[in-house]
Amino acid sequence: MPLAHSPKSSASTLEYSTPSGKRKAEAISSNHSLQYPTILHKIHRQDTQAHMKSTTDFDRLAALILSTKSEILTATKSEIKAIESNLATLIDVKVQSLEAKCSTLHLDLVSHGKLTEELQLKVSSQDEESSNLREKLFHIENNNNFHSSESRSLNLIVKGLPAPPINDPHGPE
């Protein structure tokens, strides 16, 4: 332990650079009759006992930290397991919901496919009917043209005019 003398001080105000320096200085100044080594031994013993108490306190503190750590880890593990369980349940529910929606969509798709086929059949039958009606209309128009051109020709002949050619549906100009 280094001793430091201040230039204006006496032997009773020695300063030490240790935590117990103040106690040592007080002991030396109050007990001039005791010998210096005896005082140092006594102070060293007190420091050792204080150190042992602080070591014991540190051991208790370390044990408390370890037990708290294990409690926190146990609580955290149980929380994680609970969260995992909840997530697994939620995932199962979501998967079942998605499967139900996919099944519904599949049924809708099949239903729409059947409706599409029915509509295609109706369109093709309407196309056939339209084609048949156009053909009938064509024949009707041709027959009307034939009859009207024939009657015109007869009217012209009756009046003494020449008959128009057969392929001219409008008659003479």
mmCIF file with all atom_site columns, C-alpha atoms in Angstrom:
data_model
loop_
_atom_site.group_PDB
_atom_site.id
_atom_site.type_symbol
_atom_site.label_atom_id
_atom_site.label_alt_id
_atom_site.label_comp_id
_atom_site.label_asym_id
_atom_site.label_entity_id
_atom_site.label_seq_id
_atom_site.pdbx_PDB_ins_code
_atom_site.Cartn_x
_atom_site.Cartn_y
_atom_site.Cartn_z
_atom_site.occupancy
_atom_site.B_iso_or_equiv
_atom_site.pdbx_formal_charge
_atom_site.auth_seq_id
_atom_site.auth_comp_id
_atom_site.auth_asym_id
_atom_site.auth_atom_id
_atom_site.pdbx_PDB_model_num
ATOM 1   C CA . MET A 1 1   ? 0.000    0.000   0.000    1.00 0.00 ? 1   MET A CA 1
ATOM 2   C CA . PRO A 1 2   ? 1.572    3.221   -1.017   1.00 0.00 ? 2   PRO A CA 1
ATOM 3   C CA . LEU A 1 3   ? 1.629    5.988   1.500    1.00 0.00 ? 3   LEU A CA 1
ATOM 4   C CA . ALA A 1 4   ? 1.354    9.562   0.447    1.00 0.00 ? 4   ALA A CA 1
ATOM 5   C CA . HIS A 1 5   ? 2.390    12.437  2.692    1.00 0.00 ? 5   HIS A CA 1
ATOM 6   C CA . SER A 1 6   ? 1.017    15.806  2.004    1.00 0.00 ? 6   SER A CA 1
ATOM 7   C CA . PRO A 1 7   ? 3.687    18.465  2.419    1.00 0.00 ? 7   PRO A CA 1
ATOM 8   C CA . LYS A 1 8   ? 1.822    20.407  5.117    1.00 0.00 ? 8   LYS A CA 1
ATOM 9   C CA . SER A 1 9   ? 0.506    17.407  7.039    1.00 0.00 ? 9   SER A CA 1
ATOM 10  C CA . SER A 1 10  ? 1.705    15.593  10.079   1.00 0.00 ? 10  SER A CA 1
ATOM 11  C CA . ALA A 1 11  ? 1.878    11.832  10.619   1.00 0.00 ? 11  ALA A CA 1
ATOM 12  C CA . SER A 1 12  ? -1.689   11.812  11.876   1.00 0.00 ? 12  SER A CA 1
ATOM 13  C CA . THR A 1 13  ? -3.153   12.721  8.452    1.00 0.00 ? 13  THR A CA 1
ATOM 14  C CA . LEU A 1 14  ? -1.693   10.048  6.211    1.00 0.00 ? 14  LEU A CA 1
ATOM 15  C CA . GLU A 1 15  ? -3.549   9.370   2.980    1.00 0.00 ? 15  GLU A CA 1
ATOM 16  C CA . TYR A 1 16  ? -3.825   5.926   1.402    1.00 0.00 ? 16  TYR A CA 1
ATOM 17  C CA . SER A 1 17  ? -4.815   5.078   -2.119   1.00 0.00 ? 17  SER A CA 1
ATOM 18  C CA . THR A 1 18  ? -7.015   2.131   -1.077   1.00 0.00 ? 18  THR A CA 1
ATOM 19  C CA . PRO A 1 19  ? -10.721  2.058   -0.155   1.00 0.00 ? 19  PRO A CA 1
ATOM 20  C CA . SER A 1 20  ? -9.863   1.380   3.448    1.00 0.00 ? 20  SER A CA 1
ATOM 21  C CA . GLY A 1 21  ? -7.192   4.081   3.486    1.00 0.00 ? 21  GLY A CA 1
ATOM 22  C CA . LYS A 1 22  ? -9.338   6.385   5.533    1.00 0.00 ? 22  LYS A CA 1
ATOM 23  C CA . ARG A 1 23  ? -9.847   3.758   8.250    1.00 0.00 ? 23  ARG A CA 1
ATOM 24  C CA . LYS A 1 24  ? -6.124   3.051   8.371    1.00 0.00 ? 24  LYS A CA 1
ATOM 25  C CA . ALA A 1 25  ? -5.277   6.707   8.648    1.00 0.00 ? 25  ALA A CA 1
ATOM 26  C CA . GLU A 1 26  ? -7.812   7.133   11.447   1.00 0.00 ? 26  GLU A CA 1
ATOM 27  C CA . ALA A 1 27  ? -6.498   4.073   13.272   1.00 0.00 ? 27  ALA A CA 1
ATOM 28  C CA . ILE A 1 28  ? -2.925   5.252   13.029   1.00 0.00 ? 28  ILE A CA 1
ATOM 29  C CA . SER A 1 29  ? -3.756   8.753   14.203   1.00 0.00 ? 29  SER A CA 1
ATOM 30  C CA . SER A 1 30  ? -5.918   7.574   17.127   1.00 0.00 ? 30  SER A CA 1
ATOM 31  C CA . ASN A 1 31  ? -3.636   4.749   18.332   1.00 0.00 ? 31  ASN A CA 1
ATOM 32  C CA . HIS A 1 32  ? -0.113   6.131   18.405   1.00 0.00 ? 32  HIS A CA 1
ATOM 33  C CA . SER A 1 33  ? 0.726    3.722   21.166   1.00 0.00 ? 33  SER A CA 1
ATOM 34  C CA . LEU A 1 34  ? 0.051    0.614   19.021   1.00 0.00 ? 34  LEU A CA 1
ATOM 35  C CA . GLN A 1 35  ? 2.615    -0.598  16.682   1.00 0.00 ? 35  GLN A CA 1
ATOM 36  C CA . TYR A 1 36  ? 2.098    -0.025  12.991   1.00 0.00 ? 36  TYR A CA 1
ATOM 37  C CA . PRO A 1 37  ? 2.219    -3.751  11.889   1.00 0.00 ? 37  PRO A CA 1
ATOM 38  C CA . THR A 1 38  ? -0.405   -4.722  14.455   1.00 0.00 ? 38  THR A CA 1
ATOM 39  C CA . ILE A 1 39  ? -2.714   -2.037  13.127   1.00 0.00 ? 39  ILE A CA 1
ATOM 40  C CA . LEU A 1 40  ? -2.147   -3.181  9.555    1.00 0.00 ? 40  LEU A CA 1
ATOM 41  C CA . HIS A 1 41  ? -2.865   -6.796  10.498   1.00 0.00 ? 41  HIS A CA 1
ATOM 42  C CA . LYS A 1 42  ? -6.086   -5.823  12.238   1.00 0.00 ? 42  LYS A CA 1
ATOM 43  C CA . ILE A 1 43  ? -7.221   -3.711  9.274    1.00 0.00 ? 43  ILE A CA 1
ATOM 44  C CA . HIS A 1 44  ? -6.271   -6.460  6.826    1.00 0.00 ? 44  HIS A CA 1
ATOM 45  C CA . ARG A 1 45  ? -8.377   -8.938  8.812    1.00 0.00 ? 45  ARG A CA 1
ATOM 46  C CA . GLN A 1 46  ? -11.357  -6.573  8.697    1.00 0.00 ? 46  GLN A CA 1
ATOM 47  C CA . ASP A 1 47  ? -10.873  -6.068  4.967    1.00 0.00 ? 47  ASP A CA 1
ATOM 48  C CA . THR A 1 48  ? -10.680  -9.838  4.420    1.00 0.00 ? 48  THR A CA 1
ATOM 49  C CA . GLN A 1 49  ? -13.879  -10.394 6.380    1.00 0.00 ? 49  GLN A CA 1
ATOM 50  C CA . ALA A 1 50  ? -15.613  -7.626  4.430    1.00 0.00 ? 50  ALA A CA 1
ATOM 51  C CA . HIS A 1 51  ? -14.316  -9.164  1.211    1.00 0.00 ? 51  HIS A CA 1
ATOM 52  C CA . MET A 1 52  ? -15.647  -12.588 2.263    1.00 0.00 ? 52  MET A CA 1
ATOM 53  C CA . LYS A 1 53  ? -19.030  -11.013 3.014    1.00 0.00 ? 53  LYS A CA 1
ATOM 54  C CA . SER A 1 54  ? -19.027  -9.272  -0.339   1.00 0.00 ? 54  SER A CA 1
ATOM 55  C CA . THR A 1 55  ? -17.986  -12.532 -2.028   1.00 0.00 ? 55  THR A CA 1
ATOM 56  C CA . THR A 1 56  ? -20.846  -14.280 -0.270   1.00 0.00 ? 56  THR A CA 1
ATOM 57  C CA . ASP A 1 57  ? -23.130  -11.468 -1.396   1.00 0.00 ? 57  ASP A CA 1
ATOM 58  C CA . PHE A 1 58  ? -21.845  -11.907 -4.946   1.00 0.00 ? 58  PHE A CA 1
ATOM 59  C CA . ASP A 1 59  ? -22.452  -15.656 -4.715   1.00 0.00 ? 59  ASP A CA 1
ATOM 60  C CA . ARG A 1 60  ? -25.994  -15.016 -3.515   1.00 0.00 ? 60  ARG A CA 1
ATOM 61  C CA . LEU A 1 61  ? -26.472  -12.456 -6.251   1.00 0.00 ? 61  LEU A CA 1
ATOM 62  C CA . ALA A 1 62  ? -25.148  -14.908 -8.855   1.00 0.00 ? 62  ALA A CA 1
ATOM 63  C CA . ALA A 1 63  ? -27.479  -17.625 -7.545   1.00 0.00 ? 63  ALA A CA 1
ATOM 64  C CA . LEU A 1 64  ? -30.386  -15.180 -7.681   1.00 0.00 ? 64  LEU A CA 1
ATOM 65  C CA . ILE A 1 65  ? -29.464  -14.211 -11.228  1.00 0.00 ? 65  ILE A CA 1
ATOM 66  C CA . LEU A 1 66  ? -29.237  -17.868 -12.284  1.00 0.00 ? 66  LEU A CA 1
ATOM 67  C CA . SER A 1 67  ? -32.574  -18.755 -10.689  1.00 0.00 ? 67  SER A CA 1
ATOM 68  C CA . THR A 1 68  ? -34.211  -15.698 -12.235  1.00 0.00 ? 68  THR A CA 1
ATOM 69  C CA . LYS A 1 69  ? -32.680  -16.614 -15.573  1.00 0.00 ? 69  LYS A CA 1
ATOM 70  C CA . SER A 1 70  ? -34.036  -20.168 -15.358  1.00 0.00 ? 70  SER A CA 1
ATOM 71  C CA . GLU A 1 71  ? -37.476  -18.855 -14.338  1.00 0.00 ? 71  GLU A CA 1
ATOM 72  C CA . ILE A 1 72  ? -37.463  -16.448 -17.263  1.00 0.00 ? 72  ILE A CA 1
ATOM 73  C CA . LEU A 1 73  ? -36.340  -19.192 -19.649  1.00 0.00 ? 73  LEU A CA 1
ATOM 74  C CA . THR A 1 74  ? -39.015  -21.575 -18.369  1.00 0.00 ? 74  THR A CA 1
ATOM 75  C CA . ALA A 1 75  ? -41.713  -18.913 -18.663  1.00 0.00 ? 75  ALA A CA 1
ATOM 76  C CA . THR A 1 76  ? -40.474  -17.942 -22.115  1.00 0.00 ? 76  THR A CA 1
ATOM 77  C CA . LYS A 1 77  ? -40.435  -21.566 -23.276  1.00 0.00 ? 77  LYS A CA 1
ATOM 78  C CA . SER A 1 78  ? -43.982  -22.116 -22.042  1.00 0.00 ? 78  SER A CA 1
ATOM 79  C CA . GLU A 1 79  ? -45.114  -18.896 -23.748  1.00 0.00 ? 79  GLU A CA 1
ATOM 80  C CA . ILE A 1 80  ? -43.422  -19.972 -26.979  1.00 0.00 ? 80  ILE A CA 1
ATOM 81  C CA . LYS A 1 81  ? -45.115  -23.383 -26.780  1.00 0.00 ? 81  LYS A CA 1
ATOM 82  C CA . ALA A 1 82  ? -48.490  -21.702 -26.213  1.00 0.00 ? 82  ALA A CA 1
ATOM 83  C CA . ILE A 1 83  ? -47.906  -19.377 -29.161  1.00 0.00 ? 83  ILE A CA 1
ATOM 84  C CA . GLU A 1 84  ? -46.821  -22.306 -31.354  1.00 0.00 ? 84  GLU A CA 1
ATOM 85  C CA . SER A 1 85  ? -49.947  -24.204 -30.357  1.00 0.00 ? 85  SER A CA 1
ATOM 86  C CA . ASN A 1 86  ? -52.156  -21.202 -31.135  1.00 0.00 ? 86  ASN A CA 1
ATOM 87  C CA . LEU A 1 87  ? -50.421  -20.689 -34.466  1.00 0.00 ? 87  LEU A CA 1
ATOM 88  C CA . ALA A 1 88  ? -50.821  -24.357 -35.370  1.00 0.00 ? 88  ALA A CA 1
ATOM 89  C CA . THR A 1 89  ? -54.525  -24.149 -34.535  1.00 0.00 ? 89  THR A CA 1
ATOM 90  C CA . LEU A 1 90  ? -54.919  -20.966 -36.579  1.00 0.00 ? 90  LEU A CA 1
ATOM 91  C CA . ILE A 1 91  ? -53.066  -22.511 -39.504  1.00 0.00 ? 91  ILE A CA 1
ATOM 92  C CA . ASP A 1 92  ? -55.312  -25.586 -39.367  1.00 0.00 ? 92  ASP A CA 1
ATOM 93  C CA . VAL A 1 93  ? -58.416  -23.375 -39.320  1.00 0.00 ? 93  VAL A CA 1
ATOM 94  C CA . LYS A 1 94  ? -57.116  -21.306 -42.243  1.00 0.00 ? 94  LYS A CA 1
ATOM 95  C CA . VAL A 1 95  ? -56.236  -24.440 -44.229  1.00 0.00 ? 95  VAL A CA 1
ATOM 96  C CA . GLN A 1 96  ? -59.705  -25.874 -43.641  1.00 0.00 ? 96  GLN A CA 1
ATOM 97  C CA . SER A 1 97  ? -61.269  -22.559 -44.660  1.00 0.00 ? 97  SER A CA 1
ATOM 98  C CA . LEU A 1 98  ? -59.184  -22.456 -47.841  1.00 0.00 ? 98  LEU A CA 1
ATOM 99  C CA . GLU A 1 99  ? -60.075  -26.065 -48.650  1.00 0.00 ? 99  GLU A CA 1
ATOM 100 C CA . ALA A 1 100 ? -63.778  -25.249 -48.245  1.00 0.00 ? 100 ALA A CA 1
ATOM 101 C CA . LYS A 1 101 ? -63.447  -22.183 -50.476  1.00 0.00 ? 101 LYS A CA 1
ATOM 102 C CA . CYS A 1 102 ? -61.550  -24.181 -53.098  1.00 0.00 ? 102 CYS A CA 1
ATOM 103 C CA . SER A 1 103 ? -64.240  -26.857 -53.023  1.00 0.00 ? 103 SER A CA 1
ATOM 104 C CA . THR A 1 104 ? -66.948  -24.210 -53.466  1.00 0.00 ? 104 THR A CA 1
ATOM 105 C CA . LEU A 1 105 ? -65.009  -22.601 -56.307  1.00 0.00 ? 105 LEU A CA 1
ATOM 106 C CA . HIS A 1 106 ? -64.591  -25.995 -57.976  1.00 0.00 ? 106 HIS A CA 1
ATOM 107 C CA . LEU A 1 107 ? -68.335  -26.652 -57.768  1.00 0.00 ? 107 LEU A CA 1
ATOM 108 C CA . ASP A 1 108 ? -69.025  -23.176 -59.170  1.00 0.00 ? 108 ASP A CA 1
ATOM 109 C CA . LEU A 1 109 ? -66.561  -23.797 -61.992  1.00 0.00 ? 109 LEU A CA 1
ATOM 110 C CA . VAL A 1 110 ? -68.223  -27.108 -62.876  1.00 0.00 ? 110 VAL A CA 1
ATOM 111 C CA . SER A 1 111 ? -71.648  -25.435 -62.760  1.00 0.00 ? 111 SER A CA 1
ATOM 112 C CA . HIS A 1 112 ? -70.466  -22.576 -64.978  1.00 0.00 ? 112 HIS A CA 1
ATOM 113 C CA . GLY A 1 113 ? -68.907  -25.097 -67.350  1.00 0.00 ? 113 GLY A CA 1
ATOM 114 C CA . LYS A 1 114 ? -72.259  -26.850 -67.715  1.00 0.00 ? 114 LYS A CA 1
ATOM 115 C CA . LEU A 1 115 ? -74.025  -23.525 -68.246  1.00 0.00 ? 115 LEU A CA 1
ATOM 116 C CA . THR A 1 116 ? -71.459  -22.600 -70.883  1.00 0.00 ? 116 THR A CA 1
ATOM 117 C CA . GLU A 1 117 ? -72.061  -25.888 -72.708  1.00 0.00 ? 117 GLU A CA 1
ATOM 118 C CA . GLU A 1 118 ? -75.824  -25.325 -72.585  1.00 0.00 ? 118 GLU A CA 1
ATOM 119 C CA . LEU A 1 119 ? -75.405  -21.790 -73.924  1.00 0.00 ? 119 LEU A CA 1
ATOM 120 C CA . GLN A 1 120 ? -73.140  -23.040 -76.708  1.00 0.00 ? 120 GLN A CA 1
ATOM 121 C CA . LEU A 1 121 ? -75.767  -25.627 -77.672  1.00 0.00 ? 121 LEU A CA 1
ATOM 122 C CA . LYS A 1 122 ? -78.472  -22.930 -77.685  1.00 0.00 ? 122 LYS A CA 1
ATOM 123 C CA . VAL A 1 123 ? -76.301  -20.616 -79.784  1.00 0.00 ? 123 VAL A CA 1
ATOM 124 C CA . SER A 1 124 ? -75.561  -23.357 -82.308  1.00 0.00 ? 124 SER A CA 1
ATOM 125 C CA . SER A 1 125 ? -79.269  -24.305 -82.516  1.00 0.00 ? 125 SER A CA 1
ATOM 126 C CA . GLN A 1 126 ? -80.173  -20.622 -82.948  1.00 0.00 ? 126 GLN A CA 1
ATOM 127 C CA . ASP A 1 127 ? -77.517  -20.338 -85.656  1.00 0.00 ? 127 ASP A CA 1
ATOM 128 C CA . GLU A 1 128 ? -79.131  -23.310 -87.417  1.00 0.00 ? 128 GLU A CA 1
ATOM 129 C CA . GLU A 1 129 ? -82.589  -21.768 -87.052  1.00 0.00 ? 129 GLU A CA 1
ATOM 130 C CA . SER A 1 130 ? -81.296  -18.429 -88.312  1.00 0.00 ? 130 SER A CA 1
ATOM 131 C CA . SER A 1 131 ? -79.704  -20.143 -91.285  1.00 0.00 ? 131 SER A CA 1
ATOM 132 C CA . ASN A 1 132 ? -82.950  -22.003 -92.023  1.00 0.00 ? 132 ASN A CA 1
ATOM 133 C CA . LEU A 1 133 ? -84.959  -18.798 -91.727  1.00 0.00 ? 133 LEU A CA 1
ATOM 134 C CA . ARG A 1 134 ? -82.577  -16.953 -94.079  1.00 0.00 ? 134 ARG A CA 1
ATOM 135 C CA . GLU A 1 135 ? -82.926  -19.773 -96.591  1.00 0.00 ? 135 GLU A CA 1
ATOM 136 C CA . LYS A 1 136 ? -86.732  -19.640 -96.345  1.00 0.00 ? 136 LYS A CA 1
ATOM 137 C CA . LEU A 1 137 ? -86.679  -15.850 -96.625  1.00 0.00 ? 137 LEU A CA 1
ATOM 138 C CA . PHE A 1 138 ? -84.494  -16.085 -99.689  1.00 0.00 ? 138 PHE A CA 1
ATOM 139 C CA . HIS A 1 139 ? -86.954  -18.493 -101.323 1.00 0.00 ? 139 HIS A CA 1
ATOM 140 C CA . ILE A 1 140 ? -89.890  -16.303 -100.390 1.00 0.00 ? 140 ILE A CA 1
ATOM 141 C CA . GLU A 1 141 ? -88.206  -13.191 -101.777 1.00 0.00 ? 141 GLU A CA 1
ATOM 142 C CA . ASN A 1 142 ? -87.280  -15.016 -104.963 1.00 0.00 ? 142 ASN A CA 1
ATOM 143 C CA . ASN A 1 143 ? -90.823  -16.305 -105.360 1.00 0.00 ? 143 ASN A CA 1
ATOM 144 C CA . ASN A 1 144 ? -92.234  -12.809 -104.804 1.00 0.00 ? 144 ASN A CA 1
ATOM 145 C CA . ASN A 1 145 ? -89.836  -11.402 -107.358 1.00 0.00 ? 145 ASN A CA 1
ATOM 146 C CA . PHE A 1 146 ? -90.772  -14.151 -109.759 1.00 0.00 ? 146 PHE A CA 1
ATOM 147 C CA . HIS A 1 147 ? -94.473  -13.516 -109.317 1.00 0.00 ? 147 HIS A CA 1
ATOM 148 C CA . SER A 1 148 ? -94.133  -9.765  -109.540 1.00 0.00 ? 148 SER A CA 1
ATOM 149 C CA . SER A 1 149 ? -91.935  -9.932  -112.643 1.00 0.00 ? 149 SER A CA 1
ATOM 150 C CA . GLU A 1 150 ? -94.343  -12.404 -114.234 1.00 0.00 ? 150 GLU A CA 1
ATOM 151 C CA . SER A 1 151 ? -97.316  -10.185 -113.543 1.00 0.00 ? 151 SER A CA 1
ATOM 152 C CA . ARG A 1 152 ? -95.459  -7.175  -114.946 1.00 0.00 ? 152 ARG A CA 1
ATOM 153 C CA . SER A 1 153 ? -94.638  -9.060  -118.065 1.00 0.00 ? 153 SER A CA 1
ATOM 154 C CA . LEU A 1 154 ? -98.289  -9.946  -118.491 1.00 0.00 ? 154 LEU A CA 1
ATOM 155 C CA . ASN A 1 155 ? -99.353  -6.358  -117.941 1.00 0.00 ? 155 ASN A CA 1
ATOM 156 C CA . LEU A 1 156 ? -96.857  -5.180  -120.502 1.00 0.00 ? 156 LEU A CA 1
ATOM 157 C CA . ILE A 1 157 ? -98.000  -7.737  -123.048 1.00 0.00 ? 157 ILE A CA 1
ATOM 158 C CA . VAL A 1 158 ? -101.609 -6.781  -122.498 1.00 0.00 ? 158 VAL A CA 1
ATOM 159 C CA . LYS A 1 159 ? -100.709 -3.171  -123.168 1.00 0.00 ? 159 LYS A CA 1
ATOM 160 C CA . GLY A 1 160 ? -98.838  -4.175  -126.288 1.00 0.00 ? 160 GLY A CA 1
ATOM 161 C CA . LEU A 1 161 ? -95.351  -3.536  -125.024 1.00 0.00 ? 161 LEU A CA 1
ATOM 162 C CA . PRO A 1 162 ? -92.533  -6.039  -125.206 1.00 0.00 ? 162 PRO A CA 1
ATOM 163 C CA . ALA A 1 163 ? -91.904  -8.133  -122.076 1.00 0.00 ? 163 ALA A CA 1
ATOM 164 C CA . PRO A 1 164 ? -88.742  -7.388  -120.093 1.00 0.00 ? 164 PRO A CA 1
ATOM 165 C CA . PRO A 1 165 ? -86.001  -9.969  -119.991 1.00 0.00 ? 165 PRO A CA 1
ATOM 166 C CA . ILE A 1 166 ? -86.501  -12.658 -117.335 1.00 0.00 ? 166 ILE A CA 1
ATOM 167 C CA . ASN A 1 167 ? -83.370  -11.879 -115.315 1.00 0.00 ? 167 ASN A CA 1
ATOM 168 C CA . ASP A 1 168 ? -84.322  -8.184  -114.893 1.00 0.00 ? 168 ASP A CA 1
ATOM 169 C CA . PRO A 1 169 ? -86.516  -8.073  -111.773 1.00 0.00 ? 169 PRO A CA 1
ATOM 170 C CA . HIS A 1 170 ? -87.383  -4.369  -112.137 1.00 0.00 ? 170 HIS A CA 1
ATOM 171 C CA . GLY A 1 171 ? -88.770  -4.343  -115.579 1.00 0.00 ? 171 GLY A CA 1
ATOM 172 C CA . PRO A 1 172 ? -88.118  -1.754  -118.322 1.00 0.00 ? 172 PRO A CA 1
ATOM 173 C CA . GLU A 1 173 ? -86.650  1.556   -117.546 1.00 0.00 ? 173 GLU A CA 1
#
